Every structure is written in C-alpha cells, then in structure tokens.
Amino acid sequence: MIPSFALLFVSGLVQFVAAKDVYLQWDVTWVNAAPDSYERPVIGINNEWPCPQVDVDVGDRLIVDVTNSLGNQSTAIHWHGIHQYTSGTMDGASDVSQCPIPPGSTIRYNFTLDQAGTYWYHSHNMGQYPDGLRGPLIVHDPSPPFEWDDEFTVTLTDWYHQEMPELLDQYESTDNAQSNAGDEPVPDVALINDSTQSQFKVQPGKTYLVRFICVGNWPGHAFLFDDHEMTVVEIDGVWVEPYPVGERNIRIAPGQRMSVLIKTKDDASKNYAFWDTIDINMMFVYENKPIPEHYNPNATAWLVYDESLPLPPPPVINEFDFIDDLSFVPYDRTPLLEPVDHQIILNTGHTTINGISRFTINGRTYMPQQVPTLYTALTIGPKYYNNPAVYGDVNPIILKHNDVVEIVINNYHNNLHPWHLHGHQFQVLQRTNVDGGFFNGYYANVSSTPVIRDTIMVQNNGHAVIRFRADNPGVWLLHCHIEWHVEAGFVVTIIEAPDQFQNMYRSKDHIRICDAYGSPSSGNAAGKQGTNLQGANNYIYPGDSGASYPPPTFP
Ligand SMILES: *[C@@H]1O[C@H](CO)[C@@H](O)[C@H](O)[C@H]1NC(C)=O
Ligand SMILES: *[C@@H]1O[C@H](CO)[C@@H](O)[C@H](O)[C@H]1NC(C)=O
Ligand SMILES: *[C@@H]1O[C@H](CO)[C@@H](O)[C@H](O)[C@H]1NC(C)=O
Ligand SMILES: *[C@@H]1O[C@H](CO)[C@@H](O)[C@H](O)[C@H]1NC(C)=O
Ligand SMILES: *[C@@H]1O[C@H](CO)[C@@H](O)[C@H](O)[C@H]1NC(C)=O
C-alpha cells in the first residue's frame, strides 16, 4: 500500500505536469459563408468559419499569435469572462487595453486560465464581432461537481445579411435618429451554432453537458429541447446548485452562458427538435414597432439519435414562464459581500447628441480616446492616475484596492440591456422586472448566497444591484453587451486601483501596434501630459465606419 503522503505528492505532481502552454496561430481573414443559405463575406480564423472552439484545462497558459489579414479592417480579440488577474494588458479591448491591430500586424495574447467554465472570445473592436469573429472558449474543470458522459457546445446568435460597417453607418446617422427613432437594424435570422440546420448527434441513455453561449449582437434568446428535461448547472463560468427547468423556460442574453445537463432517451427510435427564438419584445414591441409580416424569429436544430430517421418540426410554444436568474445559487455558496465600501449609482438612458442616437450613463456618452485608457493609467504618473479628467470622455470610475463595490444600474430606457463587466464576476443582489422602478435605497429579500455571473440583463424602467471586491487591479469596461449600443456609447470604464498595477507587463509588440495604427501609446487621453486634453475625442460625428481601415479622419 502506498502511504497517503505519497499519493498526495503524486496527484500534486500530475496536476503540475498537466498545466501546459497552448499555442495557437490565428490569421484573421475574410471567408465567404452562407449560414442561412444567404452567402456573404464573414470574418473567420485561418480561412475558416465558424471560428474554432478553444479547449483548455484550468491552469493552462494560452498563447495566441493573432495576425490581422483582413486588409481593410483593424481587429482585437477579447477573452470574455476571463479575469486577466495581473495580465490586464491581455484583455483585448481596443482603445482600453490595447490599440486596434491594423492590417498586416501581429499581436501576442499570453495569459493563464485560472477559472473553469464556459467562456468565449470575440473581437472587441468597433462593432466587429457580429460579422463573425467570435467562438467558444471552454476551460475544463479537472474535478467538476457533476458527472456527465459527453458534452457539446451550442452558440446562439442573431444574424444580419449586411456587414457591420454599413449597418453601423446607417444606425449612427442623423437620418436614423430622425425618421426611425434611432432604432437598431433588425436581424435577418436567428442561428443555432452558426447554422439553420445544426444537428447534434447523441447516443441513447447518456447524460450530456450542453454549454450554451449567446454570441449574439442584440436580442436575448429563449430555447428548449423537445421532451428532454434541462437541469441548469453553470452560469457564466460559475457552477450552480442543480436547477431543473421543468415546465418553465430559460433565456440568455448577449454575453451570457448557461450549461445544462440533459439525459437522452433509452432508445434511438426518434429524433427531437431544439427550438430557439430571438426576443421580439426587444426588437419590436418595446420599440413600438409592428412585427413585419412573415418575420421569423425562430430557429430549429435537432438532437439526432439516428440519421436515417426524420427530423421533426419544433414544438409550438404559446407562453413563456421565465426562471429569474436570481434563483440560481452558486455551488460553492460564496456569501454575500458586505459591508459596502463604495456605492456607485449609474442612471442609464438614451438621448440624441448632435442629431445622433446615443446612450448615456449619468448623462454622458462614452467616446473612445487616442491613448488606450490602461496605457494612460500606466504612463501618466502618480500625480494624475487617480484624476478621472486625464482619461477623457470614457465615463471613468476610479476604485480603491479591495473595496467592496456596489453598482446600481437604473435603466431609464424603454428596452432591456445586458450589462457585462470585464475583470470580474459579480454578485447580483436584486434585479427588477420590466417597469419595476429605480433603486430607492431599499433592498428586497437579498440572498445570503447571491447568484454570481459576469453579464446581467437589466429590464426596462427597472434596475439591478451588483457587488464585487476590487481585488483585480486593472482597467475594465462595464458595458451593455448589445454591440449597437457599445458603438452608441453605452460604456463605463472602471479604473481599479491604479496604484497597484503600475508594473503590469506591457509587451513591446503591443506598443508597436499603436505605432503601426498611428495612435499615441502614452500620456493622457489625448497623448499629452497632465490635464492638457487638447485634441482628445470629445465630439460625436454622424455615421460610424465600424472597424474600417484606414480609420476615418475628422476635422
Ligand atoms: C508569457 O508571459 C509570461 C509573463 O506573463 C512570460 O514569462 C512568458 O515568457 C510569455 N510566454 C511567451 C511564449 O511569450
Ligand atoms: C457547434 O459549435 C461548436 C463550437 O463552434 C463546434 O465545436 C461543434 O462542432 C458544433 N457542432 C455542430 C453539430 O455543428
Ligand atoms: C415561432 O415560434 C412560436 C412558438 O412556437 C410560434 O408561435 C410562431 O408562430 C413561430 N413563428 C414563425 C414565423 O414560425
Ligand atoms: C426570497 O428569496 C427566496 C430565495 O430566492 C425565495 O425562496 C423566497 O420566496 C423569497 N421571499 C420573498 C418574500 O420574496
Ligand atoms: C472589406 O472587405 C470585405 C471582403 O472583401 C468586403 O466585403 C467589405 O465590404 C470591405 N469593406 C469594409 C469596410 O469592410
């Protein structure tokens, strides 16, 4: 018999050996694809689309060399949900933690994955990802709290036949604000796994972990498997107490993930439909627009037991009874963070600036600056890094190290918004229904172990209250994950403990990207010293050319 200390030593060693470097070489390229039989150019990786799923294990280091071979657009890759503890320069948000990568340039992302769960990567550059540059990032847990035989990933998205630069230009035009209430372009179809024909092959009598990722641009999704019970076990990278969905319904919004366990039938005598729909309330009802005749928000895929058997139509759903995601309980029962050291109230809304539709936070719209905000924090010096003025019009909020921070998001807009925080998962203390009213200091029935996630849907004329500890020094965006709204300025910049990250690693290739793009990489928002912000971006011009390169020049 082996003494127990030897066993411990062996398993410790195995884990150490298992942590590995995963190298990927990504050439970002245009590809022609027809996910719904309409062919158009999409943005893929290594001449393929859909973009590949990345599978790694907890503890691995991911090293991705990204070359921009698009020719006519810049790019940047964000690793959605990954905290980037001590590696904030690898967060991949352009104008925040790096400059946009111009065509012909290469940048290396290099960071460790210390969180298990379902994540994704996507372009975080000027409204680009809905043209296709996004994919799953799965960090496997060596000892998950649940058992399953096999697993698969299902991405859900809205899809457009036109490319983003064209749609954005129209969306951010004075004409759209005047004649269309500033409304968003309407998606052409919904896609399941980037197709309208997806078939998920399964075997009878097995338990599957199905990882859902909403990689969409705008509406939320509701979905179900015909006659297969789903039990929710993970939300945004957090294992939760098993939650059988039963006759009720679940939905996810852009940026959110949800894993469920399903048990397949004991025999393979039939195939079953999977039904998904994009939210017509968000796209039409709340915007006071009629639903166009023949508009189809639904998509179908199949659980295929036997390829020789027919693919049945989806079930008809007459009514939804959504589970409130505040009902989920983190598996490790992390207690409520308290007391609060720093409370921030964000009043979020919609307005028109210079005749253009814009979103505002406490009355201000976000405008990307010439120097990435993290680079300003790293180069402006201790006299200024706590002064919000040097960061320009990026809605800066400065946090103190290790404070328990509470953010209240009041939604004064007549539609739903999925708010996503980089660098953290947060506890959600409360979230109202539609028309649930604004925060008045009253906390209703807060759980002692609140749900923890990184993206929360905030409902119209309602609010949400979130908490996290400021224990990850860096610069992190908090934004509505609807890509139209990011471009329309629905973004806050969290500058977390600048005194604690002054020696954060900045690789030379990242600084060279700024030179190649023609942007300054040091100084305040305008690339100058101190509070001289002459030349900073502080004016909203009509139109938006998305990630088009070369970028437009303004007077
Ligand atoms: C990745 O970054 C670490 C520092 O965080 C560095 O030590 C290592 O050499 C880098 N690896 C590669 C392959 O660039
Ligand atoms: C679904 O998408 C994932 C991630 O892109 C991919 O790995 C998988 O092969 C796809 N499955 C099917 C059946 O299309
Ligand atoms: C979409 O699915 C719903 C629910 O089953 C159904 O009522 C509706 O008719 C479907 N719409 C179309 C255009 O097929
Ligand atoms: C408070 O929340 C718990 C857990 O979510 C729930 O079971 C209970 O019904 C709620 N009570 C009230 C009064 O809303
Ligand atoms: C860039 O190239 C793609 C692929 O050829 C093309 O479809 C697109 O219209 C071009 N322009 C912009 C601004 O992206």
Coordinates of C-alpha atoms in Angstrom, one line a residue, residues 22-24 26 44-46 48-57 62 64 79 117-121 132-140 148 150-155 193-194 200 209-213 215 234 257 259:
V22 CA -1.4 26.1 -25.5
Y23 CA 0.0 27.8 -28.6
L24 CA -2.4 29.0 -31.3
W26 CA -4.6 32.8 -35.8
G44 CA -13.1 33.9 -39.8
I45 CA -9.9 32.5 -38.5
N46 CA -7.3 30.7 -40.7
E48 CA -12.4 29.0 -41.7
W49 CA -15.8 30.0 -40.3
P50 CA -17.4 29.3 -37.8
C51 CA -14.3 30.2 -35.8
P52 CA -12.8 27.3 -33.8
Q53 CA -13.7 26.3 -30.3
V54 CA -10.7 26.6 -27.9
D55 CA -10.5 23.8 -25.3
V56 CA -8.0 24.2 -22.4
D57 CA -7.7 23.0 -18.8
L62 CA -2.9 30.3 -23.6
V64 CA -2.3 33.2 -29.3
W79 CA -11.5 36.8 -23.8
G117 CA -16.2 27.1 -17.2
T118 CA -17.8 28.3 -20.4
Y119 CA -16.4 31.4 -21.9
W120 CA -15.9 32.8 -25.4
Y121 CA -13.6 35.1 -27.3
G132 CA -18.5 36.5 -37.3
L133 CA -15.3 36.9 -35.3
R134 CA -16.3 35.1 -32.2
G135 CA -16.1 31.5 -30.8
P136 CA -16.3 29.3 -27.7
L137 CA -13.5 29.2 -25.1
I138 CA -14.0 26.2 -22.8
V139 CA -11.8 25.9 -19.7
H140 CA -12.3 22.3 -18.5
W148 CA -21.7 13.6 -17.5
D150 CA -20.1 13.7 -23.0
E151 CA -20.6 17.4 -23.8
F152 CA -21.2 19.8 -26.6
T153 CA -21.4 23.5 -27.2
V154 CA -24.3 25.4 -28.8
T155 CA -23.9 29.0 -29.8
N193 CA -24.4 27.0 -33.9
D194 CA -24.0 29.4 -36.9
F200 CA -26.3 17.5 -32.5
L209 CA -23.5 18.7 -20.6
V210 CA -24.7 21.2 -23.1
R211 CA -22.9 24.6 -23.0
F212 CA -25.0 27.4 -24.4
I213 CA -23.3 30.7 -25.3
V215 CA -22.7 35.2 -29.0
E234 CA -23.4 26.5 -14.7
R257 CA -23.6 31.5 -20.9
S259 CA -24.7 25.0 -19.1

